[in-house]
Coordinates of C-alpha atoms in Angstrom, one line a residue:
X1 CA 17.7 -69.0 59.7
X2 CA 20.1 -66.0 61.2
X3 CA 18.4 -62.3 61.9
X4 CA 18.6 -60.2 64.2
X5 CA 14.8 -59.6 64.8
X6 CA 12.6 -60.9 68.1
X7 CA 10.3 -63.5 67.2
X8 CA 7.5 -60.9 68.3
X9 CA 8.7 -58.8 65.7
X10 CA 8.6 -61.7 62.9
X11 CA 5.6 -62.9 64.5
X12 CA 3.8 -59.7 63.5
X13 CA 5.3 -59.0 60.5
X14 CA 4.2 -62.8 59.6
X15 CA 0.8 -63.1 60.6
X16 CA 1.5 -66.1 62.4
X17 CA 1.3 -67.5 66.3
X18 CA 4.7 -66.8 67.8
X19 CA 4.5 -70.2 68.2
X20 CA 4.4 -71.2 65.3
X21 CA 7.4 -68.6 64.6
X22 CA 9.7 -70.2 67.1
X23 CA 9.0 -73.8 65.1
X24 CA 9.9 -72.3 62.3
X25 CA 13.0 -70.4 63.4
X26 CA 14.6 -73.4 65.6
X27 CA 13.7 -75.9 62.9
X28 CA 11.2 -77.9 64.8
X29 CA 9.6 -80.6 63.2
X30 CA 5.7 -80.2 62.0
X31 CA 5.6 -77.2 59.7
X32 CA 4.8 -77.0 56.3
X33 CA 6.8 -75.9 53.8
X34 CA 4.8 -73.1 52.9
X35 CA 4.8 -71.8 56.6
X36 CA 8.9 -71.7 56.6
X37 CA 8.6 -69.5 53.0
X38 CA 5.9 -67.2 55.4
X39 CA 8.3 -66.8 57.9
X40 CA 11.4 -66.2 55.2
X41 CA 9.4 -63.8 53.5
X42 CA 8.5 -62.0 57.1
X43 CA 12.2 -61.3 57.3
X44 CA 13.5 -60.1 54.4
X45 CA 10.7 -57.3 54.7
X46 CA 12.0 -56.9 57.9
X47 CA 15.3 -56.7 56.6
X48 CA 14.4 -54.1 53.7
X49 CA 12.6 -51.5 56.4
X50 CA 15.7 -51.9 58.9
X51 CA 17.3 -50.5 55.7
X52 CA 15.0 -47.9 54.9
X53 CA 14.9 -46.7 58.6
X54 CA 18.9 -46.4 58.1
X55 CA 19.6 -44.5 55.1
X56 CA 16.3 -42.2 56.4
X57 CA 17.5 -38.4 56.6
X58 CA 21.2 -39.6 55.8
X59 CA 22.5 -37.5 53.1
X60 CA 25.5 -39.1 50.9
X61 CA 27.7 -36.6 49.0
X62 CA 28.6 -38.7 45.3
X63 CA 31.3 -37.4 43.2
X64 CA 31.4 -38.1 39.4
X65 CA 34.8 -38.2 37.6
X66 CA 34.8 -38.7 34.0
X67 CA 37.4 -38.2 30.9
X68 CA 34.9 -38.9 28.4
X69 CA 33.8 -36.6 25.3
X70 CA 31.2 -34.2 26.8
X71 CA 28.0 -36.1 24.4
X72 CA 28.9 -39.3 26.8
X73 CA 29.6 -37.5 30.0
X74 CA 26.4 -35.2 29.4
X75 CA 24.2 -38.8 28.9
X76 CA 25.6 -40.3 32.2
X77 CA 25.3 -36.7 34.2
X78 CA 21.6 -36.7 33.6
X79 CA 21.4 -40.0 34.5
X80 CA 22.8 -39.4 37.8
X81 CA 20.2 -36.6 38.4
X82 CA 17.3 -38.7 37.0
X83 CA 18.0 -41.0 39.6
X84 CA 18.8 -39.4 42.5
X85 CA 14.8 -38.2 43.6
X86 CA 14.0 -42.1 43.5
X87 CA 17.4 -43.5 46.2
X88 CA 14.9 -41.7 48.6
X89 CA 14.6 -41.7 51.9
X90 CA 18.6 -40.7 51.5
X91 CA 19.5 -37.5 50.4
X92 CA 22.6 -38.2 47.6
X93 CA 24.0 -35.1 46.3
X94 CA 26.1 -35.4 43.3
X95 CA 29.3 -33.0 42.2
X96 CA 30.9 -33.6 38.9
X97 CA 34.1 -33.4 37.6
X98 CA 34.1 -33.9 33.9
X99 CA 36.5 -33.5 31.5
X100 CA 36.8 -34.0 27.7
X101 CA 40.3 -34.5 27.0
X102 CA 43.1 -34.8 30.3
X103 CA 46.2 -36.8 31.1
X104 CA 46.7 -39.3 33.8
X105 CA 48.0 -36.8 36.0
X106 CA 45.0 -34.6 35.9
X107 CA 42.7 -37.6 36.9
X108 CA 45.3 -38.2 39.7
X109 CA 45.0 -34.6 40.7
X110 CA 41.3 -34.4 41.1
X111 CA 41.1 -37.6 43.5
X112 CA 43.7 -36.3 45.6
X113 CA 41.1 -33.0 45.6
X114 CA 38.2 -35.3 46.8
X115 CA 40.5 -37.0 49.1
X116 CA 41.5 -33.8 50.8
X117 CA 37.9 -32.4 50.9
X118 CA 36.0 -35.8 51.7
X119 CA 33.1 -37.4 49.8
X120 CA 30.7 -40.6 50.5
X121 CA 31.9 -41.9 47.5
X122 CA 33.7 -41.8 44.0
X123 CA 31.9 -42.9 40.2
X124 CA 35.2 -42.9 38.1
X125 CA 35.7 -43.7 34.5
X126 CA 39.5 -42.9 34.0
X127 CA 42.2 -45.1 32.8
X128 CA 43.7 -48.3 33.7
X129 CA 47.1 -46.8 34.6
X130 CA 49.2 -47.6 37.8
X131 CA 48.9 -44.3 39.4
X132 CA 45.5 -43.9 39.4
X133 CA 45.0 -47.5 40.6
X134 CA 47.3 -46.0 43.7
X135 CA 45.1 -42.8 43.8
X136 CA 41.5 -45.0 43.9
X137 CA 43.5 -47.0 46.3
X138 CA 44.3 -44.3 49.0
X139 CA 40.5 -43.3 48.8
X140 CA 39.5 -46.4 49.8
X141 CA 42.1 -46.6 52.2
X142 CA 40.4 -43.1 53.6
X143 CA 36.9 -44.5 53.8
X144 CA 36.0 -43.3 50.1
X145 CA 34.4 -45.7 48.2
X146 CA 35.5 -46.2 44.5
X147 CA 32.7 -47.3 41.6
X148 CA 34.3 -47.9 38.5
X149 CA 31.9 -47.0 35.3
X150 CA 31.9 -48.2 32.0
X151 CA 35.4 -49.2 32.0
X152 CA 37.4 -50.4 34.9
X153 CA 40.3 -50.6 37.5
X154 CA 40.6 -54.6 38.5
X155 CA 43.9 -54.2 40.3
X156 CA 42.6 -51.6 42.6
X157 CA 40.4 -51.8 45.7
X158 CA 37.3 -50.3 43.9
X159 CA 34.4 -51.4 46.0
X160 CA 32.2 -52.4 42.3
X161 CA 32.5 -52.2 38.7
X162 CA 29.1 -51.2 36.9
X163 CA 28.3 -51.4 33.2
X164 CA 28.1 -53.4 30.6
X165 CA 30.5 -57.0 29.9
X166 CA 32.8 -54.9 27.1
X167 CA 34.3 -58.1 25.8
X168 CA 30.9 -59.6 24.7
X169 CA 29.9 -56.0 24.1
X170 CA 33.0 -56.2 20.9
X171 CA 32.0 -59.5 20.2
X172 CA 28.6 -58.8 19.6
X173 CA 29.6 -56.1 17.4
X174 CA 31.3 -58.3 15.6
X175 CA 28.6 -60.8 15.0
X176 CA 26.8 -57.7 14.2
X177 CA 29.2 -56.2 11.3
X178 CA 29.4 -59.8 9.7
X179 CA 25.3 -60.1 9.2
X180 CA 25.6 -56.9 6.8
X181 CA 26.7 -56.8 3.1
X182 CA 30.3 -55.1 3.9
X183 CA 32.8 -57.1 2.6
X184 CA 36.3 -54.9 2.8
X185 CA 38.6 -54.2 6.0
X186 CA 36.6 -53.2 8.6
X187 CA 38.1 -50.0 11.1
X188 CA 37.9 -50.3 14.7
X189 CA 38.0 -46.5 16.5
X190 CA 38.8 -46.1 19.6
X191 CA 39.4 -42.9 22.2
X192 CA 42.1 -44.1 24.0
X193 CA 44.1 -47.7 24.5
X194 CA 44.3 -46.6 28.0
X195 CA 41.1 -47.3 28.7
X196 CA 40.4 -51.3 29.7
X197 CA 37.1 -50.7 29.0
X198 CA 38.2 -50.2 25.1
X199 CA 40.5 -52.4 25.3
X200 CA 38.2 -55.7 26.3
X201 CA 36.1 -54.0 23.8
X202 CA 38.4 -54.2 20.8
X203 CA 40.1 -57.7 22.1
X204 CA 36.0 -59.5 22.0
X205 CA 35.7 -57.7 18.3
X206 CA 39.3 -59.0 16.8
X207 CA 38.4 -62.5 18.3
X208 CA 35.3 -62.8 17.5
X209 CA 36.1 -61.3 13.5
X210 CA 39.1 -63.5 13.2
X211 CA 36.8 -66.7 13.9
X212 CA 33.2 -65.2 12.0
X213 CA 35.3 -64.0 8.9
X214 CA 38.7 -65.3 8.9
X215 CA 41.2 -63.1 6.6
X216 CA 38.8 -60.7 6.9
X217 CA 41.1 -57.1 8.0
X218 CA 40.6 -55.2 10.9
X219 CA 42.8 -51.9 11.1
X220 CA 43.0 -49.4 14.1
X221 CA 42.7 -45.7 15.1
X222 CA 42.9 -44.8 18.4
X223 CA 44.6 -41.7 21.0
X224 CA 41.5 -39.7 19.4
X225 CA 39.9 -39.1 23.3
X226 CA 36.7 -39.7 21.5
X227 CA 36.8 -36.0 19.8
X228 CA 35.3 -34.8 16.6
X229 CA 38.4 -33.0 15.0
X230 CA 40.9 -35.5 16.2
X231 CA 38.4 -38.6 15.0
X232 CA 37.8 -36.9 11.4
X233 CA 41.7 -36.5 11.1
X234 CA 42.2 -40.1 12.2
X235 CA 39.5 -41.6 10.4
X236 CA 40.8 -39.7 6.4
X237 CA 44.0 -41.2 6.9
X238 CA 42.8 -44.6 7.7
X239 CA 40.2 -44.4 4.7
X240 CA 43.7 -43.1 2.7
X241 CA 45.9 -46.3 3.6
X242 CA 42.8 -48.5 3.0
X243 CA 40.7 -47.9 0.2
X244 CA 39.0 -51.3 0.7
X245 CA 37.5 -50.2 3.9
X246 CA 33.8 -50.2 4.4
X247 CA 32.8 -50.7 8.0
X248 CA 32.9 -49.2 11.1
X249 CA 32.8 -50.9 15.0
X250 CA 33.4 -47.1 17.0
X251 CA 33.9 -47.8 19.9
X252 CA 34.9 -44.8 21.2
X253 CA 32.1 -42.2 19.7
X254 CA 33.3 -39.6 17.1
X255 CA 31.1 -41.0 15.0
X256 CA 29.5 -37.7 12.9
X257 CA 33.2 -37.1 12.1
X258 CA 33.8 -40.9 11.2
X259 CA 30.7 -40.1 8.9
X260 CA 32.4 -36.8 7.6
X261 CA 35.4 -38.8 7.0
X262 CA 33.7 -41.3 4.4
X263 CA 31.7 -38.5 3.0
X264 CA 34.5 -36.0 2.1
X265 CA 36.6 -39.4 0.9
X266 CA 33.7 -39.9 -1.5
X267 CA 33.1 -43.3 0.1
X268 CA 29.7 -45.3 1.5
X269 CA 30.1 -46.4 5.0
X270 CA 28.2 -49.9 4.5
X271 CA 28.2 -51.1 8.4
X272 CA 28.5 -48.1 11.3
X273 CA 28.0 -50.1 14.8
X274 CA 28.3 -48.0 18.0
X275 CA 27.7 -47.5 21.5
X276 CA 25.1 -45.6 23.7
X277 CA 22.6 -43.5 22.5
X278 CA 23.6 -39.6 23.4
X279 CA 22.6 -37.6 21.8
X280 CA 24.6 -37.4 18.5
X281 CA 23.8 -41.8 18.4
X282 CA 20.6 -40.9 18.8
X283 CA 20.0 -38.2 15.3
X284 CA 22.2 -40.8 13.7
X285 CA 20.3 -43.8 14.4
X286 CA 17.0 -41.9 13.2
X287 CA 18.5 -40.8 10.1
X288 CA 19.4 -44.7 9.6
X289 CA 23.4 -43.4 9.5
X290 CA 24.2 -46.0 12.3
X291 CA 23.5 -49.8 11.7
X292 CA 23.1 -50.8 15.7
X293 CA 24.0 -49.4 18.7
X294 CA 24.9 -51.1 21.8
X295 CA 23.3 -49.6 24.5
X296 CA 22.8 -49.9 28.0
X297 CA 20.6 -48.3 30.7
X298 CA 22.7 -45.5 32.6
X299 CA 20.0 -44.7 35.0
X300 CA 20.2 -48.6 36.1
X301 CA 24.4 -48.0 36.5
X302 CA 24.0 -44.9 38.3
X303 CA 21.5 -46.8 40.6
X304 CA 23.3 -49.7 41.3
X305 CA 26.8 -47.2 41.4
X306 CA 24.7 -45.1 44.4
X307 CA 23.6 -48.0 46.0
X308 CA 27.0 -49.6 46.5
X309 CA 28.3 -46.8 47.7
X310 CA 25.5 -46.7 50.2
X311 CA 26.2 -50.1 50.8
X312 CA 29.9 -49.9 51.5
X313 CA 29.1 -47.5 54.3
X314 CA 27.0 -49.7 56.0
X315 CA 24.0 -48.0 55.0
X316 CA 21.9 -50.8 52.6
X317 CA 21.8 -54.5 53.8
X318 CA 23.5 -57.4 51.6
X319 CA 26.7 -57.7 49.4
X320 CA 28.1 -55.3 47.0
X321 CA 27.9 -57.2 43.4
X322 CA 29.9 -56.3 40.3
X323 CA 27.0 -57.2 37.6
X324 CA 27.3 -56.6 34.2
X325 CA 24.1 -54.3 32.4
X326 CA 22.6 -56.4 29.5
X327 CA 23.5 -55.1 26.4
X328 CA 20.6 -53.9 24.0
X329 CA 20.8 -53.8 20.3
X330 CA 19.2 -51.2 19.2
X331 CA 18.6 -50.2 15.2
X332 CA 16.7 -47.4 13.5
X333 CA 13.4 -49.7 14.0
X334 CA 12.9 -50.6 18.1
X335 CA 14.8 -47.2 19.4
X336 CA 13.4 -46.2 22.4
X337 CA 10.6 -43.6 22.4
X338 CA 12.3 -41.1 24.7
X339 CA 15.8 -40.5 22.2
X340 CA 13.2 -39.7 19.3
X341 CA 12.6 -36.1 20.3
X342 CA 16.2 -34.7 20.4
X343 CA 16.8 -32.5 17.7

C-alpha cells in the first residue's frame, strides 16, 4: 500500500487508532476487510487534497488551435469557457487560434508562434500530416503539452487524445442509415481526407455499409473544409452523377448546404445523419431536417483536455488516459433541453 503520507496523517484522515493504521499499512494479520477499504479510502482523499493544495493559485495558460468551420470551432470555444470557472482552485486561461479554412503550413506556423511565446499547453485539431506531427513533437520536446481533439495525431508525442471513438462513431451511422426507408446510393461528406479523425470515420461507415447492405453504393465528396459554398457546390454535382442518391452520413458539417443541394435538385433527402449539435445541427434537428446526430459532450473533452495538461505538468495526481466520449444518438425527440432555445 505505497503513499507518501505519515500514518498520523492517515490515521486522522481515517478515524482509526494509529495502531490500527500501521496493521493495516504493513499488512499485519487481524484486520478486517472492511478496515483495509477505511484505510484505502483515507488515502485516496489524502491523495485528491495533496492535489488540490498543488494546482491552488497556479494559473495554466491553454491554447486552442482549430481548422474547423467556425459553427464547430464556436461549439468547442464555449465549451472551453464553460468549463474553465469549475478546474478551480487553478486559474486556466485560454487563447484561441481558430481558423476556418488553412493549409498545413499555417497550422505549422501558429505552433511554432506558441512555441516561441510559451504556453502550459496545446488543444489541437489539425491534420494528420508529417510536419505537423514534427511541429506537436518539438512542443513536447519544449515542455508543451499536446491534446489532440476530435481527430488525432497517433505518430506524435501528444500527451492524450480526447473525443469520441470515430470508427464506431461511422459505424454507428451506418447502422443508423440502414434502419430508415432509403434505399438508393448513399453520399458520405467529408471536410478534408487529411483529417484521421474523418478518415476512421468514413473507413467504420464503408465497413460497416458493405456488411449491413451489401451492393448497397456509397460515393464520396470531400476537400470541402466543412464550408457552406464549397459543400453546396460539391454536394449538386454528386446529386448530378447520381440520381439514385437519397441519403446522407456528413461527416464533416455543411449540412444546410447539403439540404440546399437536394432542394434546388428537386430531390427528398430520405436519411441526413450528422455530427454534434452547433448550432446550425441544432435548428436542423428541431425542424426534423436531420435523422440523428452523433453527439458528444465538449464540456467533458475540454475537461479531461485541461486536466491532462495539468497532469503532464505534474500538477494533478494519476495517469494521463486517452478515453474515448460515448457517443449519443440524438433525434428530433430526446434533444437536449439546452440546444432548443437557439434561434
Amino acid at each position: 500500500m505505497a503513499h507518501p503520507y505519515r500514518l498520523r496523517e492517515i490515521a486522522q484522515q481515517s478515524g482509526l487508532s494509529l495502531a490500527t493504521v500501521d496493521r493495516v499499512v504493513n499488512h499485519r494479520p487481524g484486520v478486517r476487510p472492511s478496515t483495509v477499504k477505511e484505510v484505502q479510502q483515507a488515502i485516496a482523499e489524502l491523495d485528491r487534497q495533496a492535489g488540490q493544495v498543488r494546482i491552488a493559485g497556479r494559473t495554466f495558460i491553454v491554447d486552442l488551435v482549430m481548422q474547423t468551420p467556425e459553427r464547430f470551432s464556436s461549439a468547442v470555444r464555449a465549451a472551453l469557457e464553460a468549463e474553465l470557472p469549475h478546474l478551480r482552485p487553478a486559474v486556466v486561461r485560454s487563447r484561441f487560434h481558430l481558423q476556418e479554412a488553412s493549409s498545413v503550413a499555417d497550422v505549422v506556423r501558429t505552433l511554432a508562434r506558441i512555441a516561441r511565446r510559451g504556453s502550459h499547453g496545446v488543444i489541437l485539431k489539425a491534420p494528420d500530416a508529417p510536419e505537423v506531427v514534427a511541429a506537436v513533437d518539438d512542443l513536447v520536446e519544449r515542455g508543451i503539452p499536446v491534446v489532440t481533439l476530435v481527430t488525432d495525431l497517433p505518430g506524435s508525442r501528444r500527451v492524450a487524445y480526447v473525443g469520441i471513438d470515430n470508427h464506431a462513431a461511422g459505424a454507428t451511422a451506418a447502422y443508423l442509415v440502414t434502419q430508415w426507408g432509403a434505399r438508393g446510393s448513399v453520399l458520405m461528406t467529408l471536410s478534408s481526407a487529411d483529417f484521421r479523425g474523418e478518415g476512421d470515420r468514413g473507413d467504420g461507415f464503408r465497413r460497416t455499409m458493405a456488411a449491413l447492405a451489401p451492393g448497397r453504393v456509397v460515393r464520396e465528396v470531400a476537400g470541402t473544409d466543412g464550408l457552406d459554398a464549397t459543400m453546396l457546390r460539391a454536394v449538386t454535382r454528386a446529386l448530378v452523377a447520381d440520381p439514385s442518391i437519397d441519403a446522407v452520413y456528413s461527416i464533416g458539417g455543411g449540412n444546410v448546404a447539403t439540404l440546399d443541394a437536394f432542394a434546388h435538385a428537386g430531390r427528398e433527402c430520405r436519411v441526413l445523419v450528422a455530427h454534434d449539435l452547433d448550432d446550425d445541427n441544432a435548428v436542423l434537428l428541431r425542424q426534423h431536417q436531420l435523422s440523428a446526430v452523433l453527439h458528444h459532450d465538449l464540456r467533458d473533452d475540454m475537461r479531461r483536455a485541461c486536466r491532462a495538461v495539468m497532469q503532464a505538468h505534474g500538477a494533478l495526481p494519476g495517469p494521463i488516459r486517452s478515453v474515448p466520449s460515448p457517443v449519443h444518438v440524438v433525434t428530433p425527440y430526446n434533444a437536449p433541453a439546452a440546444f432548443h432555445p437557439h434561434r
